[in-house]
């Protein structure tokens, strides 16, 4: 039996309900309070999204997420973590005359259930697949809801091994190794701010650890090899294209709807937010943003986090990366040690309204990669 089937078959109703209670349990123990940190800064309304879509009344609004029509047979689910962490990331669904595709597995089965309910309000066509854009917990921990409903779960071929390595193998096991780098960072903090950053990182890791132990993890059961991508899927008078692009993790997918000029980007776009880079390839990511920049001026992006956006969202993310790169290059040129270079990055005034998941997850790895690239003469 392959690992994917084993995990699927492990889903019992009891375990499933245990998994469904992740959100409450995790919130209760987490020093990372989404209401005062990450979530508070996310722009959920207004903005410069090119579509009138965001002003449309929602098909369904659960507080923690709302599903809105962004085109014929195309709905975006935009999360508001300040009102609950069931979904946490954005997603949505697309359908034609014959079939539908769900985008994202969300942070909990309740999040995935919200999306299923929304789809069923919009159409009765059969569901061809649910796609996780990448392996991160907030895009995959709700998969059990889809698995229980018999919906095939598709993902990039890197997702299953990464979920096994980072989540499944740690479930109900000692997690000292997971906390060790942040604990070392905390112990060796070089300033008060640096100490706060390390505490925040540690809080996030403990939140994640709790989620790992209290979620029924369902792995994707249909892996898409990069050599098979881009892949066109005919949903009946509606074609979607699944592509892979480098950047956020070792295996990210996007979903394009060419006839409507809508792109579901997963976390390759964080709108109005510092990007999460802890397992990113930042130079690859910049190339991906250049690709997005060549899409049309009217393209509607459904980002992984934050409000719907157009090209201004791509431009903003590029400018944030440019600022991080400039800082890292300057530090490298001055011979400042990397650890200090990471701690010395200061959020500029114009980015103070952006959300920041945690310092270590967003800033440290980006600075480290740009610092090395500067030393190698690549930037
Ligand atoms: Zn992510």
mmCIF file with all atom_site columns, N, CA and C and ligand atoms in Angstrom, residues 134 136 139 248 267, ligand 1:
data_model
loop_
_atom_site.group_PDB
_atom_site.id
_atom_site.type_symbol
_atom_site.label_atom_id
_atom_site.label_alt_id
_atom_site.label_comp_id
_atom_site.label_asym_id
_atom_site.label_entity_id
_atom_site.label_seq_id
_atom_site.pdbx_PDB_ins_code
_atom_site.Cartn_x
_atom_site.Cartn_y
_atom_site.Cartn_z
_atom_site.occupancy
_atom_site.B_iso_or_equiv
_atom_site.pdbx_formal_charge
_atom_site.auth_seq_id
_atom_site.auth_comp_id
_atom_site.auth_asym_id
_atom_site.auth_atom_id
_atom_site.pdbx_PDB_model_num
ATOM   1  N  N   . UNK A 1 134 ? 0.246  23.912 -3.005 1.00 0.00 ? 134 UNK A N   1
ATOM   2  C  CA  . UNK A 1 134 ? 1.556  23.471 -2.497 1.00 0.00 ? 134 UNK A CA  1
ATOM   3  C  C   . UNK A 1 134 ? 1.340  22.783 -1.158 1.00 0.00 ? 134 UNK A C   1
ATOM   4  N  N   . UNK A 1 136 ? 2.145  23.453 2.065  1.00 0.00 ? 136 UNK A N   1
ATOM   5  C  CA  . UNK A 1 136 ? 2.022  24.136 3.360  1.00 0.00 ? 136 UNK A CA  1
ATOM   6  C  C   . UNK A 1 136 ? 0.699  23.831 4.056  1.00 0.00 ? 136 UNK A C   1
ATOM   7  N  N   . UNK A 1 139 ? -2.727 25.118 3.231  1.00 0.00 ? 139 UNK A N   1
ATOM   8  C  CA  . UNK A 1 139 ? -3.246 24.772 1.899  1.00 0.00 ? 139 UNK A CA  1
ATOM   9  C  C   . UNK A 1 139 ? -3.567 23.288 1.781  1.00 0.00 ? 139 UNK A C   1
ATOM   10 N  N   . UNK A 1 248 ? 7.927  29.845 -4.293 1.00 0.00 ? 248 UNK A N   1
ATOM   11 C  CA  . UNK A 1 248 ? 7.509  29.811 -2.887 1.00 0.00 ? 248 UNK A CA  1
ATOM   12 C  C   . UNK A 1 248 ? 7.955  28.541 -2.149 1.00 0.00 ? 248 UNK A C   1
ATOM   13 N  N   . UNK A 1 267 ? 0.475  30.613 -3.202 1.00 0.00 ? 267 UNK A N   1
ATOM   14 C  CA  . UNK A 1 267 ? 1.310  31.579 -2.471 1.00 0.00 ? 267 UNK A CA  1
ATOM   15 C  C   . UNK A 1 267 ? 2.419  32.192 -3.325 1.00 0.00 ? 267 UNK A C   1
HETATM 16 ZN ZN1 . LIG B 2 .   ? 2.659  28.741 1.541  1.00 0.00 ? 1   LIG B ZN1 1
#
